[in-house]
Coordinates of C-alpha atoms in Angstrom, one line a residue:
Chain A
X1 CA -124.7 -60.4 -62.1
X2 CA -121.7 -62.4 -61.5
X3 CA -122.3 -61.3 -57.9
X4 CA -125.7 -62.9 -57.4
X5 CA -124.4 -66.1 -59.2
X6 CA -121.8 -66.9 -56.9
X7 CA -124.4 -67.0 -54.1
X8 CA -126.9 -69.2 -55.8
X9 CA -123.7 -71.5 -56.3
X10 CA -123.0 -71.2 -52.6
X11 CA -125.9 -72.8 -51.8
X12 CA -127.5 -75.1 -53.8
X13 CA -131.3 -74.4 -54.3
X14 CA -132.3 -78.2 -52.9
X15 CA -129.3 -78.2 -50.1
X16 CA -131.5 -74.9 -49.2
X17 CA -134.4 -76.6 -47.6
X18 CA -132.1 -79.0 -45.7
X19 CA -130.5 -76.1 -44.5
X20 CA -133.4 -74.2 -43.2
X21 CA -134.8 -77.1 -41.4
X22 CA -131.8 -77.7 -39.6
X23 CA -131.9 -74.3 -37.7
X24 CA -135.6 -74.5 -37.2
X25 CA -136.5 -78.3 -36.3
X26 CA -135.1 -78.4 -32.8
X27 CA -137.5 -76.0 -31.7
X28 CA -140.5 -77.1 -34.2
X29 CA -140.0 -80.2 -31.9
X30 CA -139.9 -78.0 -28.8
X31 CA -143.1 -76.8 -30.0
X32 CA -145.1 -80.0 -30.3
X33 CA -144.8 -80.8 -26.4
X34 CA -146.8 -77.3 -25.4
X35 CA -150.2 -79.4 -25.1
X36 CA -148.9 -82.1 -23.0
X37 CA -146.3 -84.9 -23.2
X38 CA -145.6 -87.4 -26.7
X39 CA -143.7 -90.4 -27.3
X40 CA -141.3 -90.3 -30.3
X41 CA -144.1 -92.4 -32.4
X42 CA -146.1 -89.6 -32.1
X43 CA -144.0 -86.8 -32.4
X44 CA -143.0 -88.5 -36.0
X45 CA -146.9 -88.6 -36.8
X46 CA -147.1 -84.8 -36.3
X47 CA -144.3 -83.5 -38.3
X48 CA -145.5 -86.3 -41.2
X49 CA -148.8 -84.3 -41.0
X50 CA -146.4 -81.0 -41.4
X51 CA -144.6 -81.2 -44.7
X52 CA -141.3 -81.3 -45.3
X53 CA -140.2 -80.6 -42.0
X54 CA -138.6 -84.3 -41.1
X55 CA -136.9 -86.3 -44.1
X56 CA -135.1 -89.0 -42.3
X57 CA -137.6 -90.0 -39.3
X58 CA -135.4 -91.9 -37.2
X59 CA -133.2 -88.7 -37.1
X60 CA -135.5 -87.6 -34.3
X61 CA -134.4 -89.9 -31.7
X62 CA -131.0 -88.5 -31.5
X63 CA -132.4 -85.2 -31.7
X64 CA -134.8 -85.9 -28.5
X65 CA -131.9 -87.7 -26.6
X66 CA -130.3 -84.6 -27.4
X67 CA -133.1 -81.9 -26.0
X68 CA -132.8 -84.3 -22.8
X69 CA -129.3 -84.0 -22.3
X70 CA -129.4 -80.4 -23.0
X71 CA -132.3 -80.0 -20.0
X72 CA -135.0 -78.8 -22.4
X73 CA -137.1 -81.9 -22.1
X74 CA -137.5 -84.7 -19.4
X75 CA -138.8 -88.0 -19.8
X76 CA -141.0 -90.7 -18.5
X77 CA -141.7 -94.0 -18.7
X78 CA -145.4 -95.1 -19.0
X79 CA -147.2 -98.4 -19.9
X80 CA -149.4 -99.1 -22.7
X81 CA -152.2 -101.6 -22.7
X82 CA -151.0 -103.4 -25.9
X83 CA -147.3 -103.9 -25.7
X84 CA -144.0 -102.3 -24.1
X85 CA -143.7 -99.3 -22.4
X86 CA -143.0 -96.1 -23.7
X87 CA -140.7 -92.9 -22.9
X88 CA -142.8 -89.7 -22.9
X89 CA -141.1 -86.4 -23.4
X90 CA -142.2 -83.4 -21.9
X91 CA -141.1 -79.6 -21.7
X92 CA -138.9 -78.6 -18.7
X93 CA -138.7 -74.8 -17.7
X94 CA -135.9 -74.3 -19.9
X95 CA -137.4 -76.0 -22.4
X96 CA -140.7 -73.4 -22.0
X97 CA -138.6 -70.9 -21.9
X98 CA -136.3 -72.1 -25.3
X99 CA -139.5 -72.0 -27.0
X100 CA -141.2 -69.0 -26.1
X101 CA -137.9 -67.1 -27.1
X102 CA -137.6 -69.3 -30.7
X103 CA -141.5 -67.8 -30.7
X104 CA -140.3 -64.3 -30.6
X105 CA -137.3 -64.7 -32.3
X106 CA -139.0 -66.5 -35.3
X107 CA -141.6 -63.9 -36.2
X108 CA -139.2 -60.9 -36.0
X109 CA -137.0 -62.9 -38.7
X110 CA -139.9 -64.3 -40.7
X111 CA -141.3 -60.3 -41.3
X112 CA -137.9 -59.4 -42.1
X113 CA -137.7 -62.3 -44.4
X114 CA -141.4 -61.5 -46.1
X115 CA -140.8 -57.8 -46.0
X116 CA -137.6 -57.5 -48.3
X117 CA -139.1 -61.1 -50.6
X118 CA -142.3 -58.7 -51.5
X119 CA -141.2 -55.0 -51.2
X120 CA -137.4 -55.3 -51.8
X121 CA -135.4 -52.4 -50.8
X122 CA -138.8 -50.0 -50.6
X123 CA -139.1 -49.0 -47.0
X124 CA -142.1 -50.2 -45.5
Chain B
X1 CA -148.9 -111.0 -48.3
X2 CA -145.8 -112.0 -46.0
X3 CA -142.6 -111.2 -44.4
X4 CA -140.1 -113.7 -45.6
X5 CA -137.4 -111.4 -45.1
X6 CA -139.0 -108.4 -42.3
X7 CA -136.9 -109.7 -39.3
X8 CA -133.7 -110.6 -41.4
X9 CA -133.7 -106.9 -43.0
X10 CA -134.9 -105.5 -39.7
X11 CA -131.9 -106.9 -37.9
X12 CA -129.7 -105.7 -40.5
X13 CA -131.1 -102.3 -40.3
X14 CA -130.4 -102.2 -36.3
X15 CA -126.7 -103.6 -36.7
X16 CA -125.8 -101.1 -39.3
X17 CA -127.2 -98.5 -37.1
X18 CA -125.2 -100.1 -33.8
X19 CA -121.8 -99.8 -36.1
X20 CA -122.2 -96.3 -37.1
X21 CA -123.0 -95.0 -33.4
X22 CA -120.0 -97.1 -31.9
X23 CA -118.2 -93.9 -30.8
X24 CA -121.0 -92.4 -29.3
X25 CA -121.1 -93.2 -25.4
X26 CA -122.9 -96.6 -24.4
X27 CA -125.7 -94.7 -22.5
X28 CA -126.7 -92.4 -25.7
X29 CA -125.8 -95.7 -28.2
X30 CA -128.1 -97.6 -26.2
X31 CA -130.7 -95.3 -25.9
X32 CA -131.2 -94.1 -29.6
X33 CA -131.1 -98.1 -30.5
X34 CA -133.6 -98.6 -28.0
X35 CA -135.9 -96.2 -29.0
X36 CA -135.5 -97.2 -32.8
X37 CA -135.6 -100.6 -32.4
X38 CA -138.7 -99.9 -30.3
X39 CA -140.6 -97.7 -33.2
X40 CA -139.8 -100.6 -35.2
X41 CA -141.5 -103.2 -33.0
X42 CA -144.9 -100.8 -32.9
X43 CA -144.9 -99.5 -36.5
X44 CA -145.1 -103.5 -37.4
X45 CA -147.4 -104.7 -34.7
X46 CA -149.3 -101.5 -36.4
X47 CA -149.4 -103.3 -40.1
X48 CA -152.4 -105.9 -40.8
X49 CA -151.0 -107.9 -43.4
X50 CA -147.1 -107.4 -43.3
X51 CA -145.3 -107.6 -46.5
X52 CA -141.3 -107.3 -47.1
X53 CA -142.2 -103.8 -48.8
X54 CA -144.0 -102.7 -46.0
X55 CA -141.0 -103.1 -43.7
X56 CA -138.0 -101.8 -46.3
X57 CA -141.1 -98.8 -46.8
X58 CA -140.7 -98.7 -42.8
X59 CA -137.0 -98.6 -43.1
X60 CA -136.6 -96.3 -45.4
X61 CA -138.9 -93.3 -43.5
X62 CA -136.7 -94.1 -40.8
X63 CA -133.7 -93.0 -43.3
X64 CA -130.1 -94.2 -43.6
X65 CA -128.3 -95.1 -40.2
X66 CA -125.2 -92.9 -41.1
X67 CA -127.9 -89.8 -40.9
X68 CA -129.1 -90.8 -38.2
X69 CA -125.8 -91.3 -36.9
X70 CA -124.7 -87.7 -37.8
X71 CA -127.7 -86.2 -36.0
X72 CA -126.5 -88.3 -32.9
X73 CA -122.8 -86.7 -33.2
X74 CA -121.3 -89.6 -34.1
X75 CA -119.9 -88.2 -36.7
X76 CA -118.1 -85.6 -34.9
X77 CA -116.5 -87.5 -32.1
X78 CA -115.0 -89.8 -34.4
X79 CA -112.9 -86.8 -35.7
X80 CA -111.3 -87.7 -32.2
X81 CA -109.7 -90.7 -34.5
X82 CA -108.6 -88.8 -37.4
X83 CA -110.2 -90.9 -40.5
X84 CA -107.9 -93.3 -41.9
X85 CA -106.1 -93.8 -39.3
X86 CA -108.0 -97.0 -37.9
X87 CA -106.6 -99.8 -38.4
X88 CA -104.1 -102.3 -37.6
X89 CA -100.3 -101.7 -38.1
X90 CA -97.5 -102.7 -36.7
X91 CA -97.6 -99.5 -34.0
X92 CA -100.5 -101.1 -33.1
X93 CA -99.9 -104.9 -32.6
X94 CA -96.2 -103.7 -30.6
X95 CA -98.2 -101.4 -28.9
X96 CA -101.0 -103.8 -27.6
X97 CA -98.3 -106.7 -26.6
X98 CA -95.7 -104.4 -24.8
X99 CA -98.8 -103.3 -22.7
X100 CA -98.9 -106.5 -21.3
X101 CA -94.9 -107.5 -21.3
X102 CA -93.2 -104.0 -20.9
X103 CA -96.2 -101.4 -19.6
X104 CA -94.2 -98.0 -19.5
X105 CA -92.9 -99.0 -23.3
X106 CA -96.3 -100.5 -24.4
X107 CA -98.0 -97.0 -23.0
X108 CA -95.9 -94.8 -24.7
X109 CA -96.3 -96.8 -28.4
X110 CA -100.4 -96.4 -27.4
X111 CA -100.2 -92.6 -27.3
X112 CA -97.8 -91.9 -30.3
X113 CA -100.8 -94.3 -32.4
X114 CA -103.1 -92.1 -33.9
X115 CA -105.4 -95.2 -34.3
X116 CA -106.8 -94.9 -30.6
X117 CA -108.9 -91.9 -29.4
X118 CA -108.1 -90.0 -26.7
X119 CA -110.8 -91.6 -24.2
X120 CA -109.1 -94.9 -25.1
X121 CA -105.9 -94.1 -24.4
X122 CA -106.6 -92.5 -21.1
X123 CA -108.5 -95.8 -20.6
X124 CA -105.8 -98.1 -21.7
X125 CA -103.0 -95.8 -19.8
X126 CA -105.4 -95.9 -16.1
X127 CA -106.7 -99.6 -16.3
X128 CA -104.8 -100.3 -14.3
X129 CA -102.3 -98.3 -14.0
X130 CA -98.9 -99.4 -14.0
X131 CA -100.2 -102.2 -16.0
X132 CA -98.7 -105.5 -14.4
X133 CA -95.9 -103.8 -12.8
X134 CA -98.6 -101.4 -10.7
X135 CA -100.2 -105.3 -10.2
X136 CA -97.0 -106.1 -9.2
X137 CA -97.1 -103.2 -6.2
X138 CA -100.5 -103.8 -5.1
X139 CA -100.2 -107.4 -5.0
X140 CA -97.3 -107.1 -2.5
X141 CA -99.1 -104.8 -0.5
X142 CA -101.4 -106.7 -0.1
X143 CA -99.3 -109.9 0.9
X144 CA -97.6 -107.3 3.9
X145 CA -101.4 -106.6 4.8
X146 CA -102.4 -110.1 5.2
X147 CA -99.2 -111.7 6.9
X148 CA -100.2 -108.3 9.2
X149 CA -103.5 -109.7 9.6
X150 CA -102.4 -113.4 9.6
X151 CA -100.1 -111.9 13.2
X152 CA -102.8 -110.3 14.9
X153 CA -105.3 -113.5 14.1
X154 CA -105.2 -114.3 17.2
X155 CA -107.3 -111.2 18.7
X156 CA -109.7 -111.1 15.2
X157 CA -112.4 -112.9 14.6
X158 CA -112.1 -115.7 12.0
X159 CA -115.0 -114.8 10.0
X160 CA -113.4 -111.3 9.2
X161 CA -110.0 -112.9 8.5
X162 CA -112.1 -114.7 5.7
X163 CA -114.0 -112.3 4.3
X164 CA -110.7 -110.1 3.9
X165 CA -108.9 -112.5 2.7
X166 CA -112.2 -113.4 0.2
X167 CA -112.0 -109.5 -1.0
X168 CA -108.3 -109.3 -0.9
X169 CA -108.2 -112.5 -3.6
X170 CA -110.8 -111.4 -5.8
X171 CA -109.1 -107.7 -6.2
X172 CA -105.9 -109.6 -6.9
X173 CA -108.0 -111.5 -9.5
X174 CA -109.1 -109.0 -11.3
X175 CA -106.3 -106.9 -11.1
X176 CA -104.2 -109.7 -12.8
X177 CA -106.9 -110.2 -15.7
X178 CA -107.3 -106.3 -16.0
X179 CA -104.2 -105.5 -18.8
X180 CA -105.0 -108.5 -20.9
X181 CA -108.9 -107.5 -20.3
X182 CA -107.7 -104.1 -21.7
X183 CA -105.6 -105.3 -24.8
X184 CA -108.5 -107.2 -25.8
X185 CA -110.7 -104.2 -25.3
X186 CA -108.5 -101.4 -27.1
X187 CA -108.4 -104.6 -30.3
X188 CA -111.8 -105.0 -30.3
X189 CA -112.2 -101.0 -30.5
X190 CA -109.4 -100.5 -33.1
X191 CA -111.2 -103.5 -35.4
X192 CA -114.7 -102.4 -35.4
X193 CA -113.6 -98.9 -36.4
X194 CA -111.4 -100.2 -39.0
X195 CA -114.3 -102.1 -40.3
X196 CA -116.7 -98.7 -39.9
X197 CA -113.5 -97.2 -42.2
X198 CA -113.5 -99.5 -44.7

């Protein structure tokens, strides 16, 4: 018992969403550009239409500049009829390639997760 | 409805953002302010009927600039500058004069500081180096190269003996504004970090 308290303590049950997005959202973001290039306006639209996924929105400009400087996306200027330009992000090869491994990666952790949350230590 | 107050609280918004990523390099500051500052502009060209609330509602999505700073990696290059440190002492004032008046001493105070970060030292110790005593150097070099120039006038064209004398004059000028340019840059540094600190 004293065990299992310790870890609760470790970390805190609403530090534990915060956590969990932050291993996740780089690739969430990765994600969003498989149809086709966004600007940052719209990749904030999206993830507002996904939940909790983005708290602090302007935290995903650093996070693209990021992805750019990393080589996962490129970007591109392009005009808009009603006012200034704006810089479109799209996936790079690496960038495909980041996200089909997340893909992979993901589901093999999310079944493990699931597995032991609804049949504990039974095998399956 | 109106804005009394939009562009005011906007602007604030933008400079407190421009503090917090001051250590980040000018090509990343610049673009993440861009592209804020550009959400901004849309999101309100967006809103029919703009009201104070709508922008601090605006403002707020967009979150507090220190986490958006921390997400940027300001944070973490500022532990370059251990925190605390960052601020004016007398180290630092000696420092920033013998720069000018004694280089090799002024260098030396600069690195034992622990206000400066390491890409400002390196900045302050190469720009330009040998502070005005390397000025010194190049600045006689340069008067062997044009009394050289000024003996063989006679064969060279006069335009060219111009034009190098032109070039030769404006490297001397700025090489004589350089270690003053450089004090004022490493004070500037030192006081808008002090002011992050504080």
């Amino acid at each position: 018992m004293q065990g299992s308290l310790r870890y609760i303590s470790a970390v805190p049950i609403n530090g534990l969403a915060t956590q969990l997005r932050k291993g996740v959202i780089e690739y969430c973001v990765l994600s969003l550009f498989k149809e086709g290039p966004l600007y940052g306006g719209e990749v904030i639209q999206v993830l507002r239409g996904k939940g909790q996924l983005l708290i602090s929105e302007g935290t995903i400009y650093p996070l693209l500049s990021r992805l750019r400087s990393d080589g996962l996306v490129e970007t591109e200027w392009r005009d808009t009829s009603t006012g200034a330009p704006r810089r479109y992000y799209r996936l790079t090869r690496s960038g495909k390639k980041a996200v089909a491994e997340f893909r992979d990666e993901w589901f093999r952790f999310r079944d493990s997760v699931d597995d032991i949350l609804r049949n504990g230590g039974k095998p399956r | 409805m109106t804005a009394v107050h939009a562009t005011k609280l906007v602007d604030e918004y933008l400079r407190r953002l421009e503090m917090e990523l001051i250590d980040l390099p000018a090509e990343k500051r610049l673009e993440i302010l861009d592209e804020i500052r550009g959400h901004i502009a849309e999101e309100r060209t967006g809103m029919s009927n703009e009201s104070d609330a709508d922008v601090m509602n605006l403002l707020d999505r967009l979150g507090d600039p220190t986490e958006i700073a921390a997400e940027a990696g300001a944070g973490g290059e500022r532990r370059g500058r251990p925190s605390g440190t960052a601020r004016f002492g007398t180290l630092e004032v000696l420092a920033l004069v013998l720069m000018v008046l004694a280089w090799p001493a002024g260098v030396v105070l600069l690195w034992v500081s622990k206000a400066w970060t390491t890409r400002e030292k390196l900045l302050g110790t190469l720009i330009p180096p040998g502070g005005y005593p390397g000025v010194f150097l190049v600045m006689s070099t340069f008067h062997w190269f044009v009394s050289m120039s000024e003996s063989m006038s006679e064969a060279a064209a006069s335009w060219v003996e111009t034009a190098v004398r032109a070039v030769l004059f404006t490297v001397s000028l700025l090489l004589v504004v350089a270690p003053i340019g450089m004090c004022i840059y490493l004070a500037t540094r030192l006081k808008a970090a002090s002011r992050l600190e504080a």
